PDB file of C-alpha atoms and ligand atoms in Angstrom:
ATOM      1  CA  MET A   1      11.034 -29.746  25.464  1.00 58.00           C
ATOM      2  CA  LEU A   2      10.793 -26.121  24.412  1.00 57.00           C
ATOM      3  CA  ARG A   3      14.531 -25.791  24.804  1.00 60.00           C
ATOM      4  CA  TRP A   4      15.060 -28.703  22.416  1.00 57.00           C
ATOM      5  CA  ILE A   5      12.796 -27.118  19.849  1.00 56.00           C
ATOM      6  CA  ALA A   6      14.706 -23.856  20.129  1.00 59.00           C
ATOM      7  CA  VAL A   7      18.006 -25.682  19.625  1.00 55.00           C
ATOM      8  CA  ALA A   8      16.612 -27.576  16.655  1.00 57.00           C
ATOM      9  CA  LEU A   9      15.352 -24.363  15.055  1.00 54.00           C
ATOM     10  CA  LEU A  10      18.721 -22.697  15.581  1.00 54.00           C
ATOM     11  CA  LEU A  11      20.471 -25.635  13.922  1.00 55.00           C
ATOM     12  CA  LEU A  12      18.048 -25.534  11.014  1.00 55.00           C
ATOM     13  CA  ALA A  13      18.533 -21.798  10.576  1.00 55.00           C
ATOM     14  CA  SER A  14      22.310 -22.012  10.605  1.00 53.00           C
ATOM     15  CA  SER A  15      22.462 -25.003   8.254  1.00 53.00           C
ATOM     16  CA  SER A  16      20.204 -23.342   5.691  1.00 52.00           C
ATOM     17  CA  ALA A  17      22.383 -20.220   5.794  1.00 51.00           C
ATOM     18  CA  LEU A  18      25.442 -22.358   5.173  1.00 55.00           C
ATOM     19  CA  ALA A  19      23.653 -24.187   2.374  1.00 61.00           C
ATOM     20  CA  ALA A  20      22.897 -21.053   0.372  1.00 77.00           C
ATOM     21  CA  GLU A  21      24.066 -21.756  -3.155  1.00 92.00           C
ATOM     22  CA  CYS A  22      26.462 -19.007  -4.123  1.00 97.00           C
ATOM     23  CA  GLU A  23      26.987 -20.321  -7.625  1.00 98.00           C
ATOM     24  CA  VAL A  24      24.981 -21.594 -10.579  1.00 98.00           C
ATOM     25  CA  ASP A  25      25.769 -23.797 -13.578  1.00 98.00           C
ATOM     26  CA  ILE A  26      24.262 -22.608 -16.840  1.00 98.00           C
ATOM     27  CA  ALA A  27      24.334 -24.411 -20.174  1.00 98.00           C
ATOM     28  CA  ALA A  28      24.044 -22.741 -23.569  1.00 98.00           C
ATOM     29  CA  THR A  29      23.304 -24.479 -26.862  1.00 98.00           C
ATOM     30  CA  ASP A  30      23.683 -24.236 -30.631  1.00 98.00           C
ATOM     31  CA  GLN A  31      19.941 -23.401 -30.639  1.00 98.00           C
ATOM     32  CA  MET A  32      20.700 -19.974 -29.117  1.00 98.00           C
ATOM     33  CA  THR A  33      19.313 -20.849 -25.682  1.00 98.00           C
ATOM     34  CA  PHE A  34      20.302 -20.812 -22.037  1.00 98.00           C
ATOM     35  CA  ASP A  35      18.882 -23.625 -19.902  1.00 98.00           C
ATOM     36  CA  THR A  36      17.571 -21.171 -17.314  1.00 97.00           C
ATOM     37  CA  ASP A  37      15.609 -17.925 -17.480  1.00 97.00           C
ATOM     38  CA  ALA A  38      15.783 -16.973 -13.795  1.00 98.00           C
ATOM     39  CA  ILE A  39      18.642 -16.840 -11.318  1.00 97.00           C
ATOM     40  CA  GLU A  40      18.154 -16.160  -7.619  1.00 97.00           C
ATOM     41  CA  ILE A  41      21.066 -14.874  -5.575  1.00 97.00           C
ATOM     42  CA  SER A  42      20.965 -15.145  -1.801  1.00 96.00           C
ATOM     43  CA  LYS A  43      21.836 -11.988   0.092  1.00 95.00           C
ATOM     44  CA  SER A  44      23.875 -14.220   2.387  1.00 95.00           C
ATOM     45  CA  CYS A  45      26.405 -14.741  -0.417  1.00 97.00           C
ATOM     46  CA  ASP A  46      29.396 -12.375  -0.420  1.00 97.00           C
ATOM     47  CA  THR A  47      30.229 -13.362  -3.963  1.00 98.00           C
ATOM     48  CA  PHE A  48      28.305 -15.247  -6.633  1.00 98.00           C
ATOM     49  CA  THR A  49      29.804 -17.422  -9.358  1.00 98.00           C
ATOM     50  CA  VAL A  50      28.307 -18.280 -12.740  1.00 98.00           C
ATOM     51  CA  ASN A  51      29.736 -21.319 -14.513  1.00 98.00           C
ATOM     52  CA  LEU A  52      28.784 -21.190 -18.193  1.00 98.00           C
ATOM     53  CA  THR A  53      29.149 -24.202 -20.487  1.00 98.00           C
ATOM     54  CA  HIS A  54      28.499 -24.074 -24.230  1.00 98.00           C
ATOM     55  CA  GLU A  55      27.144 -27.547 -24.924  1.00 98.00           C
ATOM     56  CA  GLY A  56      26.951 -27.053 -28.666  1.00 98.00           C
ATOM     57  CA  THR A  57      29.595 -27.645 -31.318  1.00 98.00           C
ATOM     58  CA  MET A  58      29.417 -24.424 -33.343  1.00 98.00           C
ATOM     59  CA  PRO A  59      32.399 -22.041 -33.201  1.00 98.00           C
ATOM     60  CA  VAL A  60      32.509 -18.790 -31.260  1.00 97.00           C
ATOM     61  CA  SER A  61      32.490 -16.847 -34.539  1.00 97.00           C
ATOM     62  CA  SER A  62      28.978 -17.995 -35.479  1.00 97.00           C
ATOM     63  CA  MET A  63      27.342 -19.172 -32.210  1.00 98.00           C
ATOM     64  CA  GLY A  64      29.280 -17.391 -29.470  1.00 98.00           C
ATOM     65  CA  HIS A  65      27.786 -17.174 -25.988  1.00 98.00           C
ATOM     66  CA  ASN A  66      28.661 -15.189 -22.910  1.00 98.00           C
ATOM     67  CA  TRP A  67      26.836 -14.298 -19.703  1.00 98.00           C
ATOM     68  CA  VAL A  68      26.439 -10.589 -19.035  1.00 98.00           C
ATOM     69  CA  LEU A  69      24.725  -9.054 -15.991  1.00 98.00           C
ATOM     70  CA  ALA A  70      23.215  -5.567 -16.207  1.00 98.00           C
ATOM     71  CA  LYS A  71      20.250  -3.509 -15.071  1.00 98.00           C
ATOM     72  CA  GLU A  72      17.157  -4.477 -17.061  1.00 98.00           C
ATOM     73  CA  SER A  73      16.734  -0.838 -18.155  1.00 98.00           C
ATOM     74  CA  GLU A  74      20.189  -0.841 -19.780  1.00 98.00           C
ATOM     75  CA  VAL A  75      20.240  -4.245 -21.486  1.00 98.00           C
ATOM     76  CA  ASN A  76      18.891  -3.162 -24.868  1.00 97.00           C
ATOM     77  CA  ASP A  77      21.330  -0.238 -25.193  1.00 97.00           C
ATOM     78  CA  LEU A  78      24.138  -2.469 -24.021  1.00 97.00           C
ATOM     79  CA  ALA A  79      23.258  -5.135 -26.594  1.00 97.00           C
ATOM     80  CA  THR A  80      23.476  -2.484 -29.310  1.00 97.00           C
ATOM     81  CA  ALA A  81      26.804  -1.199 -27.979  1.00 97.00           C
ATOM     82  CA  ALA A  82      28.065  -4.787 -27.963  1.00 97.00           C
ATOM     83  CA  ILE A  83      27.491  -5.105 -31.703  1.00 96.00           C
ATOM     84  CA  THR A  84      29.376  -1.845 -32.265  1.00 96.00           C
ATOM     85  CA  ALA A  85      32.241  -3.115 -30.086  1.00 97.00           C
ATOM     86  CA  GLY A  86      32.600  -6.060 -32.467  1.00 96.00           C
ATOM     87  CA  ALA A  87      34.174  -9.488 -32.340  1.00 95.00           C
ATOM     88  CA  ASP A  88      37.642  -8.201 -31.378  1.00 93.00           C
ATOM     89  CA  GLN A  89      36.202  -6.915 -28.087  1.00 95.00           C
ATOM     90  CA  GLY A  90      34.220 -10.109 -27.484  1.00 94.00           C
ATOM     91  CA  TYR A  91      31.043  -8.205 -28.383  1.00 97.00           C
ATOM     92  CA  LEU A  92      31.133  -6.071 -25.247  1.00 97.00           C
ATOM     93  CA  PRO A  93      32.176  -2.426 -24.976  1.00 96.00           C
ATOM     94  CA  PRO A  94      35.387  -2.423 -22.891  1.00 93.00           C
ATOM     95  CA  ASP A  95      35.232  -0.986 -19.350  1.00 93.00           C
ATOM     96  CA  ASP A  96      31.544  -0.151 -19.696  1.00 97.00           C
ATOM     97  CA  GLU A  97      30.078   0.752 -16.297  1.00 96.00           C
ATOM     98  CA  ARG A  98      26.713  -0.715 -17.275  1.00 98.00           C
ATOM     99  CA  VAL A  99      28.284  -4.184 -17.276  1.00 98.00           C
ATOM    100  CA  ILE A 100      28.052  -5.444 -13.685  1.00 98.00           C
ATOM    101  CA  ALA A 101      29.690  -8.790 -14.477  1.00 98.00           C
ATOM    102  CA  HIS A 102      30.442 -10.855 -17.555  1.00 98.00           C
ATOM    103  CA  THR A 103      32.150 -14.018 -18.729  1.00 98.00           C
ATOM    104  CA  ASP A 104      34.320 -14.426 -21.782  1.00 97.00           C
ATOM    105  CA  MET A 105      32.626 -15.170 -25.105  1.00 98.00           C
ATOM    106  CA  ILE A 106      32.954 -18.901 -25.789  1.00 98.00           C
ATOM    107  CA  GLY A 107      32.222 -21.391 -28.560  1.00 98.00           C
ATOM    108  CA  GLY A 108      30.907 -24.953 -28.582  1.00 98.00           C
ATOM    109  CA  GLY A 109      32.568 -27.327 -26.125  1.00 98.00           C
ATOM    110  CA  GLU A 110      34.048 -24.529 -24.044  1.00 98.00           C
ATOM    111  CA  SER A 111      33.381 -23.411 -20.458  1.00 98.00           C
ATOM    112  CA  THR A 112      34.018 -20.212 -18.555  1.00 98.00           C
ATOM    113  CA  SER A 113      33.207 -18.673 -15.182  1.00 98.00           C
ATOM    114  CA  VAL A 114      32.805 -15.303 -13.559  1.00 98.00           C
ATOM    115  CA  THR A 115      32.633 -14.347  -9.869  1.00 98.00           C
ATOM    116  CA  PHE A 116      31.312 -10.987  -8.729  1.00 98.00           C
ATOM    117  CA  ASP A 117      30.477  -9.180  -5.473  1.00 98.00           C
ATOM    118  CA  VAL A 118      26.814  -9.556  -4.513  1.00 98.00           C
ATOM    119  CA  ALA A 119      27.057  -6.088  -2.908  1.00 97.00           C
ATOM    120  CA  LYS A 120      26.960  -4.682  -6.459  1.00 97.00           C
ATOM    121  CA  LEU A 121      23.259  -5.586  -6.616  1.00 97.00           C
ATOM    122  CA  GLN A 122      20.563  -3.396  -5.101  1.00 94.00           C
ATOM    123  CA  GLU A 123      17.346  -4.791  -3.708  1.00 91.00           C
ATOM    124  CA  ASP A 124      15.059  -2.273  -5.432  1.00 90.00           C
ATOM    125  CA  GLU A 125      16.573  -2.719  -8.903  1.00 95.00           C
ATOM    126  CA  GLU A 126      15.648  -5.072 -11.764  1.00 96.00           C
ATOM    127  CA  TYR A 127      18.479  -7.068 -13.310  1.00 98.00           C
ATOM    128  CA  LEU A 128      18.823  -9.273 -16.356  1.00 98.00           C
ATOM    129  CA  PHE A 129      21.479 -11.603 -17.660  1.00 98.00           C
ATOM    130  CA  PHE A 130      21.898 -11.982 -21.394  1.00 98.00           C
ATOM    131  CA  CYS A 131      24.236 -13.072 -24.186  1.00 98.00           C
ATOM    132  CA  SER A 132      25.748 -10.098 -26.011  1.00 98.00           C
ATOM    133  CA  PHE A 133      26.554 -11.940 -29.260  1.00 98.00           C
ATOM    134  CA  PRO A 134      24.811 -10.093 -32.121  1.00 98.00           C
ATOM    135  CA  GLY A 135      21.163 -11.134 -32.377  1.00 97.00           C
ATOM    136  CA  HIS A 136      21.188 -13.315 -29.252  1.00 98.00           C
ATOM    137  CA  SER A 137      20.050 -10.979 -26.483  1.00 97.00           C
ATOM    138  CA  MET A 138      16.308 -11.253 -27.117  1.00 96.00           C
ATOM    139  CA  MET A 139      16.342 -15.078 -26.997  1.00 96.00           C
ATOM    140  CA  MET A 140      19.116 -15.510 -24.476  1.00 98.00           C
ATOM    141  CA  ARG A 141      18.102 -13.553 -21.404  1.00 98.00           C
ATOM    142  CA  GLY A 142      16.638 -14.038 -17.957  1.00 98.00           C
ATOM    143  CA  SER A 143      16.069 -12.400 -14.632  1.00 98.00           C
ATOM    144  CA  VAL A 144      18.500 -12.040 -11.741  1.00 98.00           C
ATOM    145  CA  THR A 145      16.830 -11.554  -8.362  1.00 96.00           C
ATOM    146  CA  LEU A 146      18.223 -10.956  -4.879  1.00 96.00           C
ATOM    147  CA  VAL A 147      16.523 -13.208  -2.324  1.00 94.00           C
ATOM    148  CA  ASP A 148      16.792 -13.637   1.450  1.00 91.00           C
TER     149      ASP A 148
HETATM  150 CO1   CO B 201      24.953 -16.278 -27.564  1.00 71.98          CO
END
């Protein structure tokens, strides 16, 4: 009996490890919103993928959205640098080390994805995702947390 329980627990443990979601679908809207404000990333994932869909109809020039991952302490400076970088750079400073991962800037009806190494995240650090389009980062942001 005990042996069966041990086997069952082992099976449960291995299936939950396999079931760890190493990607998330996020929708953005013409109302300047993401449909989530918290993303949890399992440490068991080698890489993590964000699939971003802009469900609105407005063009990238007026309601552009991207998904940018950075340390919480650097998001506000990064959002300012993004405005300086301008539309030609997709509102992100090129090759900026503060950007841990980011998607392309997209308009209504478009989708994009990014995959990054989970090893880039540290357990004792606070992370945020945000949209770097001018004026969007205060509304369009959320937490990114490493979980077991
Ligand atoms: Co946006």
